[in-house]
Short mmCIF file of C-alpha atoms and ligand atoms in Angstrom, two decimals:
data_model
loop_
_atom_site.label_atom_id
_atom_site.label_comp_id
_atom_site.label_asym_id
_atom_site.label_seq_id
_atom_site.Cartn_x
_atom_site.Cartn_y
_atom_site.Cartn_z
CA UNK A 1055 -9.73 31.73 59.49
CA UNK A 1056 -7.23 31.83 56.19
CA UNK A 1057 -6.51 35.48 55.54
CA UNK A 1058 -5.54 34.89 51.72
CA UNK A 1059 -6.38 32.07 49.25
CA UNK A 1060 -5.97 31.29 45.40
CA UNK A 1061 -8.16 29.82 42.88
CA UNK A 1062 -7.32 27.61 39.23
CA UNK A 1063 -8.95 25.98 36.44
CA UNK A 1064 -6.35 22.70 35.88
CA UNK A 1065 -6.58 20.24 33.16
CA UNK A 1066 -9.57 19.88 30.51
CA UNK A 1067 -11.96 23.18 30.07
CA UNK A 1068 -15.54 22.99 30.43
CA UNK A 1069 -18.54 25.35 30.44
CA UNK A 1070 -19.26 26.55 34.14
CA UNK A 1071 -15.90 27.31 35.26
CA UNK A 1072 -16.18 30.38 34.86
CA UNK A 1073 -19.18 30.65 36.86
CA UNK A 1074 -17.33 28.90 39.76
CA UNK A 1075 -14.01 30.85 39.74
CA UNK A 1076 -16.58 33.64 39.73
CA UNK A 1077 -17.88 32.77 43.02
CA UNK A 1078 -15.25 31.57 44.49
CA UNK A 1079 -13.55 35.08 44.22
CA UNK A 1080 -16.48 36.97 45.38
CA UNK A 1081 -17.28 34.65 48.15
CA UNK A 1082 -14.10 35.37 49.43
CA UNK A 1083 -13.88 39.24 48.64
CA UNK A 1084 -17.76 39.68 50.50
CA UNK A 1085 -15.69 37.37 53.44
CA UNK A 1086 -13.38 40.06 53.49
CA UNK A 1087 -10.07 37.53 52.01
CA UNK A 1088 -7.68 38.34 49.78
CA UNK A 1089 -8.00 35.65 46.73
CA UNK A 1090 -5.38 35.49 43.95
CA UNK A 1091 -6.22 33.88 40.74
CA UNK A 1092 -3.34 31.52 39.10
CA UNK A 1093 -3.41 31.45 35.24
CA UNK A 1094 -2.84 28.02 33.54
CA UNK A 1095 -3.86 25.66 36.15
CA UNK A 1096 -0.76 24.05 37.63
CA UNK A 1097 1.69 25.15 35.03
CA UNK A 1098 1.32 28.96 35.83
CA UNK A 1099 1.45 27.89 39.81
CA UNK A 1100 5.37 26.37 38.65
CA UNK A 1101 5.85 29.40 36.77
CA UNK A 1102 4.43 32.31 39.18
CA UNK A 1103 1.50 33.47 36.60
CA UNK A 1104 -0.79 34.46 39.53
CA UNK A 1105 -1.98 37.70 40.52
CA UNK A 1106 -4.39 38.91 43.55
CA UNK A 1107 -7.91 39.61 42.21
CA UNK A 1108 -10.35 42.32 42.48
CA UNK A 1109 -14.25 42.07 42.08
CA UNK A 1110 -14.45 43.39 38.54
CA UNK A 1111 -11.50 40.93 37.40
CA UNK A 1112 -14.62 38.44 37.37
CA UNK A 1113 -16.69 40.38 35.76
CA UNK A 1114 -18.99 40.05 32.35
CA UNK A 1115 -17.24 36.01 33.06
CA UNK A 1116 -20.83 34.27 33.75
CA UNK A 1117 -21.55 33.73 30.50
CA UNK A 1118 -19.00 32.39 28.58
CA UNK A 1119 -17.60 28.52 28.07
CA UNK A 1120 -13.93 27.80 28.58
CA UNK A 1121 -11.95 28.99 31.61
CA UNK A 1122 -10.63 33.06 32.07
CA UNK A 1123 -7.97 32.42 34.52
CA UNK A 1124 -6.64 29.58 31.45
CA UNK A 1125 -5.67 26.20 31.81
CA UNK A 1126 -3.10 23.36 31.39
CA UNK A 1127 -1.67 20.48 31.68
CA UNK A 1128 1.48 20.43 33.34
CA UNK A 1129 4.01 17.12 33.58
CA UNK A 1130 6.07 18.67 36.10
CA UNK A 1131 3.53 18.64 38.65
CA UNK A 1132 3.37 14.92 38.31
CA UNK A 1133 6.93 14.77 40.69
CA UNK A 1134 7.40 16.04 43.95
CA UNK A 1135 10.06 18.54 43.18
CA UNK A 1136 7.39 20.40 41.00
CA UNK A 1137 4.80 20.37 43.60
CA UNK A 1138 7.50 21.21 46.47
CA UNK A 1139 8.08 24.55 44.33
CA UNK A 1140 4.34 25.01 43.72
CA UNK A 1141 3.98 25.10 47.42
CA UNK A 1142 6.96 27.47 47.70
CA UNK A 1143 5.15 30.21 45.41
CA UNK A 1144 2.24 30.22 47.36
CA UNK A 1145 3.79 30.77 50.74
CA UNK A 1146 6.36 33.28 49.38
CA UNK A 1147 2.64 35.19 48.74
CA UNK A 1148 1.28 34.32 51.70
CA UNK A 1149 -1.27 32.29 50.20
CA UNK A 1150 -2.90 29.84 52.67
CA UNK A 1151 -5.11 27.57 50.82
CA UNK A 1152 -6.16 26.60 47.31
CA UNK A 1153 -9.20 25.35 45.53
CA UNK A 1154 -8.62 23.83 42.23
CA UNK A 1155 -11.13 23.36 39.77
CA UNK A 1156 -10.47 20.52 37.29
CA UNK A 1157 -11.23 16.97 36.75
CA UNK A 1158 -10.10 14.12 37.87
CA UNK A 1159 -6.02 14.34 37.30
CA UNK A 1160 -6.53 17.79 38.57
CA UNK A 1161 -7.74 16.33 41.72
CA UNK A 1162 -5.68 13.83 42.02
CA UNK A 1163 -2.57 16.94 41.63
CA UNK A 1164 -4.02 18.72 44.37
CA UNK A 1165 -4.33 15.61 46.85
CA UNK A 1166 -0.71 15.21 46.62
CA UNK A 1167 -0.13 18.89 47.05
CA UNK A 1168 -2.18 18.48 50.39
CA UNK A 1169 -0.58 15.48 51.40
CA UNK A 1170 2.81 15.96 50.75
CA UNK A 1171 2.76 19.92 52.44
CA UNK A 1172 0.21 20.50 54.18
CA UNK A 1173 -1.81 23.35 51.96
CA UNK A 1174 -5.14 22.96 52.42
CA UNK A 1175 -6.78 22.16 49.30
CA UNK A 1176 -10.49 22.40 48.73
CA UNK A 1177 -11.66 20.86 44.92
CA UNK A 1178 -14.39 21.36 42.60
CA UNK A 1179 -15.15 18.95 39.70
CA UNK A 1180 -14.90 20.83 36.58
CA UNK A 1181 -15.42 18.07 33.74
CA UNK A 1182 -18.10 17.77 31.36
CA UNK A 1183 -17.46 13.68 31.76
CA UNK A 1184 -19.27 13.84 35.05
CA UNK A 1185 -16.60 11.11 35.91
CA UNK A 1186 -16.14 11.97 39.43
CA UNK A 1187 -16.91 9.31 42.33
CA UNK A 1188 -19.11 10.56 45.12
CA UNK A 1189 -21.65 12.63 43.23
CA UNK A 1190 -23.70 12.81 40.57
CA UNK A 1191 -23.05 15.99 39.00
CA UNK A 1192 -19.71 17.79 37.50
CA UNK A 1193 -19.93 21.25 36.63
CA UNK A 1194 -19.68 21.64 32.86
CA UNK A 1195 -21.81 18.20 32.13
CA UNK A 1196 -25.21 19.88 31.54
CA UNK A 1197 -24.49 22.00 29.20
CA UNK A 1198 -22.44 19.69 27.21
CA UNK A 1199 -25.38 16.83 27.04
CA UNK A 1200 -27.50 19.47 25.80
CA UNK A 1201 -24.77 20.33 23.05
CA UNK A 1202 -25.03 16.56 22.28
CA UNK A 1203 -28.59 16.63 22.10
CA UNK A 1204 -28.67 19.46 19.53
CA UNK A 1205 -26.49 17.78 17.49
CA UNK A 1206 -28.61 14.20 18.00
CA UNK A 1207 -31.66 16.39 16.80
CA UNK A 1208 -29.96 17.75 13.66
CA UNK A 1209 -28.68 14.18 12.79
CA UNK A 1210 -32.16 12.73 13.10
CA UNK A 1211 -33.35 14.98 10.63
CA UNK A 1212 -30.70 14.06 8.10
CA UNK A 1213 -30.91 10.15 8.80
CA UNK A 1214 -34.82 10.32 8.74
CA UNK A 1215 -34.51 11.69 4.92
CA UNK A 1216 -32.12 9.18 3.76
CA UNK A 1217 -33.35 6.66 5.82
CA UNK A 1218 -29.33 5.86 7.31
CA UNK A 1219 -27.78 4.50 10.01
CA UNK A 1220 -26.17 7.10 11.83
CA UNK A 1221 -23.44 6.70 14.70
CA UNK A 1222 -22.29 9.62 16.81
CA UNK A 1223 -19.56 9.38 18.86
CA UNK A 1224 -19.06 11.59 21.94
CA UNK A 1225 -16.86 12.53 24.83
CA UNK A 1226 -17.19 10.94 28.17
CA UNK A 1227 -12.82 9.53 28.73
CA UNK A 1228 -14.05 6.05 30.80
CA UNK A 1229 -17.18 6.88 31.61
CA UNK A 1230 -20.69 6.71 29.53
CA UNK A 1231 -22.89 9.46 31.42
CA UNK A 1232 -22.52 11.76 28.49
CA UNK A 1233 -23.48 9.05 25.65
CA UNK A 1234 -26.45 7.27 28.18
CA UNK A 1235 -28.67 11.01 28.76
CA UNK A 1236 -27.79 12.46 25.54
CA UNK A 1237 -29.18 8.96 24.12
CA UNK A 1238 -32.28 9.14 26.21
CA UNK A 1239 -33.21 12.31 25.79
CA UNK A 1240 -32.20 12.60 21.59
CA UNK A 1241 -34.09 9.26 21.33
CA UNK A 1242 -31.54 7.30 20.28
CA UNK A 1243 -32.04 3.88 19.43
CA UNK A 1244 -28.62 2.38 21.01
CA UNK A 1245 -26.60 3.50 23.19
CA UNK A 1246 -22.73 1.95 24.08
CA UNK A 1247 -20.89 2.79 26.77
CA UNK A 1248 -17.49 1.68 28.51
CA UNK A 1249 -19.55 0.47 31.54
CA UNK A 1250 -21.60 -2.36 29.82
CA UNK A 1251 -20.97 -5.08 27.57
CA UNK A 1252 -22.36 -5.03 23.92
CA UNK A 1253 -22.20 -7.44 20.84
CA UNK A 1254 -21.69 -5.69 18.03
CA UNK A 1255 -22.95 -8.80 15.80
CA UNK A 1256 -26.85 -8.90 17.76
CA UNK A 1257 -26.66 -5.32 17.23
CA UNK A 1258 -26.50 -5.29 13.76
CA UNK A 1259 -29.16 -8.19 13.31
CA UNK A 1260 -31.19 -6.31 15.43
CA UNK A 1261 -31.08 -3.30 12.99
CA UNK A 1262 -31.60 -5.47 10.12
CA UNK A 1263 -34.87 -6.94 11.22
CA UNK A 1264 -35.62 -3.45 11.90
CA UNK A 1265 -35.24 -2.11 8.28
CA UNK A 1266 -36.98 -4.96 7.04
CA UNK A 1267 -39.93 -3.93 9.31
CA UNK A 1268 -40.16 -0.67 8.12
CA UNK A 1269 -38.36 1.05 10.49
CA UNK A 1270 -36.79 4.24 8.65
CA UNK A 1271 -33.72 5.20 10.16
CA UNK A 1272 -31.62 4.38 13.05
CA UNK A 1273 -29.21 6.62 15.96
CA UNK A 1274 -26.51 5.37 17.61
CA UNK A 1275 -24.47 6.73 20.48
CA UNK A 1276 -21.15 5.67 21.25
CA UNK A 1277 -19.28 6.59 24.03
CA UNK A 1278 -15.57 7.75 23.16
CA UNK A 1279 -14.49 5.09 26.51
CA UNK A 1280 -16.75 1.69 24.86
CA UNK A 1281 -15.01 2.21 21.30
CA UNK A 1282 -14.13 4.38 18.36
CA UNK A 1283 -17.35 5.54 16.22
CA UNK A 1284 -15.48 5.55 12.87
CA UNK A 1285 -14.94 1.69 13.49
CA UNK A 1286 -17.89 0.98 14.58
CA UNK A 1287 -19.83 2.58 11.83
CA UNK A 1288 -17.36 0.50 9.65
CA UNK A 1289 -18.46 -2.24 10.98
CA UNK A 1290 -22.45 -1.87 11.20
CA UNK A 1291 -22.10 -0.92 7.08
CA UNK A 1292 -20.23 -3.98 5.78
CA UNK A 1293 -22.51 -6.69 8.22
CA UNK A 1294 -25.82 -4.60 7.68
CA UNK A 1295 -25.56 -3.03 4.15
CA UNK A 1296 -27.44 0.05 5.51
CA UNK A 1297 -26.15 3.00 4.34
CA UNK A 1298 -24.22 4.44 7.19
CA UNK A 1299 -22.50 7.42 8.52
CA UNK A 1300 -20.78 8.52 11.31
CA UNK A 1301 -20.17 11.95 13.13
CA UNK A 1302 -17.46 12.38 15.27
CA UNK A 1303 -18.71 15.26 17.34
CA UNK A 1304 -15.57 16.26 19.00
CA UNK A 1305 -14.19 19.63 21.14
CA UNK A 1306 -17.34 21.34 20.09
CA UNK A 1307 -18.71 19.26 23.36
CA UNK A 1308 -16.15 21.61 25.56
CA UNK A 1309 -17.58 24.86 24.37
CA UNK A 1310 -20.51 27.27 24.69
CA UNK A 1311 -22.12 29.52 27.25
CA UNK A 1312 -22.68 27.29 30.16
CA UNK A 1313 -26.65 26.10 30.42
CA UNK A 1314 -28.45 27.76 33.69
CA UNK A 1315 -28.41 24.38 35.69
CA UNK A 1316 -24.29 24.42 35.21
CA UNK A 1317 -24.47 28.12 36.22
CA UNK A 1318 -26.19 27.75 38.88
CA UNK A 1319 -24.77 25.01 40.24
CA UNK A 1320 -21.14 25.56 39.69
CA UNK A 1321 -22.01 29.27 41.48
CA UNK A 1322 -23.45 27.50 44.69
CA UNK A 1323 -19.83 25.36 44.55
CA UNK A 1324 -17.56 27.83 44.52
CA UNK A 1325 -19.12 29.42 47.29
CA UNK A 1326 -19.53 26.75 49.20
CA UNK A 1327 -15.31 26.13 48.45
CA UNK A 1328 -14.56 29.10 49.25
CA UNK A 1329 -16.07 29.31 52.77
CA UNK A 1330 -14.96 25.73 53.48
CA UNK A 1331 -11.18 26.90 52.47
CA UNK A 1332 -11.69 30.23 54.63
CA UNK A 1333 -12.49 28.20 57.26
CA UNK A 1334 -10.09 26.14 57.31
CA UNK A 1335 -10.78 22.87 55.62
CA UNK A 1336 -9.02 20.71 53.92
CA UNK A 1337 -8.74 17.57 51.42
CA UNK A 1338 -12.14 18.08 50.82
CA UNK A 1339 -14.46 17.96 46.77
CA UNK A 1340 -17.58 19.79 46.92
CA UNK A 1341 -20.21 18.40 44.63
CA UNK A 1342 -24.33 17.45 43.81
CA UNK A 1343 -25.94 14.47 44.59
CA UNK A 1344 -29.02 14.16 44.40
CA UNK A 1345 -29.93 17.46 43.96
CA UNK A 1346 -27.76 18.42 46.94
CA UNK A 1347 -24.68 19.72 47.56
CA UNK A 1348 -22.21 17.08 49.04
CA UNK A 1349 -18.61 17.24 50.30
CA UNK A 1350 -16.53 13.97 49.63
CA UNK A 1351 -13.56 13.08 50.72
CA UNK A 1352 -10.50 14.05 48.08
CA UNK A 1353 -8.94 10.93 48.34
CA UNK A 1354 -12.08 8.34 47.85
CA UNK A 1355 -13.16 10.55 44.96
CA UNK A 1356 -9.67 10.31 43.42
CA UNK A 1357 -9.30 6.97 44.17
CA UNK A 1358 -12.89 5.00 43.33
CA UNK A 1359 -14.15 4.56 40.40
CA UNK A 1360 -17.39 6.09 39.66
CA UNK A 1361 -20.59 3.63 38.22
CA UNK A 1362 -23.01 4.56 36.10
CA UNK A 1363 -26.53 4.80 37.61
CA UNK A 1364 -28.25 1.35 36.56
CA UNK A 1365 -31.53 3.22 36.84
CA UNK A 1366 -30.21 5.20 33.84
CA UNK A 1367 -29.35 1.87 31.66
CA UNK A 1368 -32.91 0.69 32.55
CA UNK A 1369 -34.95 3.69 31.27
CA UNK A 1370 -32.38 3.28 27.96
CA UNK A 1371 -33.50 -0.74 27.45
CA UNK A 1372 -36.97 0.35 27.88
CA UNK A 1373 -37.51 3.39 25.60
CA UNK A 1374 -35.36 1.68 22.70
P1 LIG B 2687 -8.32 16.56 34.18
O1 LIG B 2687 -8.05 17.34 35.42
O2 LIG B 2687 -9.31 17.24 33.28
O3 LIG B 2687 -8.66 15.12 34.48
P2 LIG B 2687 -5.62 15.77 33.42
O4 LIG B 2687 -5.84 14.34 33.78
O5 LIG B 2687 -4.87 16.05 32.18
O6 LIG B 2687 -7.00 16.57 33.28
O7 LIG B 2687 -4.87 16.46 34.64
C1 LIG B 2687 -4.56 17.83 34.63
C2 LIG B 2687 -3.24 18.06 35.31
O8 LIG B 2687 -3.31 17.59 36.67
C3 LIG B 2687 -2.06 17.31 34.70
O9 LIG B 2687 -1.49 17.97 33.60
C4 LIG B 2687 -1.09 17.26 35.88
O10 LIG B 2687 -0.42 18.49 36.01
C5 LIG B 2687 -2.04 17.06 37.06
N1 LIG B 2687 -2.14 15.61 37.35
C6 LIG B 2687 -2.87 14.68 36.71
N2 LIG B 2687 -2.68 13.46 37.21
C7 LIG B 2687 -1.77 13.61 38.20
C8 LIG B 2687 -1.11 12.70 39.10
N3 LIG B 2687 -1.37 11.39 39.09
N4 LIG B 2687 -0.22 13.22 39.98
C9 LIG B 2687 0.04 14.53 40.01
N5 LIG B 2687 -0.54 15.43 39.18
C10 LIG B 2687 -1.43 14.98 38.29
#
């Protein structure tokens, strides 16, 4: 059993880490641990901004999008000398083990950190790209499809009364998770991502033949990763003469108070972390697939590439 661990939010923010640094810290408390909570992700590790936690410093947290403890990103953790002193300012605190939260580059951080000293390192996906191999579910990604889906809703009502193309471009780095539910569930009519092909020519013959038919207005979501919305919407004006516009939806995807599912979910992680780290695991990402919670290995999931779920590009073909 650890005695004394520490707990970070690393690299991009997104709604539900607070929820999981939450429980991480009061798993640990209720397990009778000391748990110290590092500000700025590895950047504040290198520079010592850590202090031991009490219940209440995680309190009135639950709520709110973004990350308490901070976070960063931090180039001098990309070389072993940073991550040698990392290591150094945990021990010097007798700090055993650490569970990052963060996405991908975070993960990959913290598997050298394990490999290279020993700590025992237990991650959580915090990303609202849900980019992370092994699982199905990052904490953070719920919340922001339902962000996207507000704003889908809003734009339909505007594109429906001026009968316009309208292209919205949203987060997602490489992968298209974000852009393929948010397009199912706003309706959209196409959907691109980085993980499929599209021709941007049939596309726009396609919409057209679909003015001509009547059809009155057209949505279009773009994945950041399969190409930039502002070109895109360029493009679909000057080859279909539609009137067009594009929205570039932008940070306002990181934010908000995290949806119950993310909650929830990132709750039951950080617990599950926590124990796992207590106990004296290592080199290990907790996460949900289907519907369950998983551990994968820290390497594979740094080190695969996650696909998209082909049952999800299905449903999208057939409800266009
Ligand atoms: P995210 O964790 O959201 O994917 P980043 O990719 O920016 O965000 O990574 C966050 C931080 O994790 C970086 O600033 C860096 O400190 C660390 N990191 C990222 N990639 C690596 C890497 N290949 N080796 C070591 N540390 C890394």
């Amino acid at each position: 059993m650890l005695k004394s661990i520490a707990v970070m939010t690393s690299g991009g923010d997104s709604p539900g880490m607070n929820a999981c640094a939450r429980a991480v810290v009061r798993t640990a408390l209720y397990e009778g641990v000391d748990v110290w909570g590092i500000r700025s992700g590895y950047h504040g590790l290198l520079e010592e901004d850590m202090f031991k936690m009490e219940r209440k410093d995680v309190s009135d947290i639950i709520q709110r999008g973004g990350t308490f403890l901070g976070t960063a990103r931090c180039k001098r953790w990309k070389t072993p000398e940073g991550r040698r002193l990392g290591y150094e300012n945990l021990k010097k605190r007798g700090i055993e083990g650490l569970v990052v939260i963060g996405g991908d580059g975070s993960l990959r951080g913290a598997s050298l950190l394990s490999k290279e000293t020993g700590m025992p390192i237990v991650g959580l996906p915090g990303t609202i790209d849900n980019d992370v191999w092994g699982m199905d579910y990052t904490i953070g990604c719920d919340t922001a499809a339902n962000t996207i889906v507000d704003a889908i809703n809003k734009l339909r009502d505007t594109a429906s009364a001026h009968r316009r193309v309208i292209v919205l471009e949203v987060m997602g780095r490489q992968c298209g998770w974000l852009a393929l539910v948010s397009g199912i569930s706003g309706g959209a009519e196409y959907i691109l991502i980085p993980e499929e092909e599209y021709d941007l020519d049939e596309i726009c013959k396609d919409m057209a033949e679909a003015y001509k038919k009547g059809k009155r207005y057209i949505l279009m979501v773009v994945a950041e990763g399969a190409g930039s919305g502002t070109e895109i919407g360029k493009y679909v004006a000057e080859k279909t003469k539609l009137d067009t516009r594009v929205s570039v939806l932008g940070h306002i995807q990181r934010g908000g108070s995290p949806s119950v599912i993310d909650r929830v979910r990132a709750s039951q992680l950080g617990e599950k972390a926590a124990l796992a780290i207590i106990s004296g695991m290592s080199d290990i990402v907790f996460g949900f697939a289907k519907g369950h919670v998983v551990a994968i290995d820290l390497h594979d999931a740094v080190n695969n590439k996650k696909k998209i779920d082909p049952d999800y590009m299905h449903l999208a073909k057939v409800l266009f």
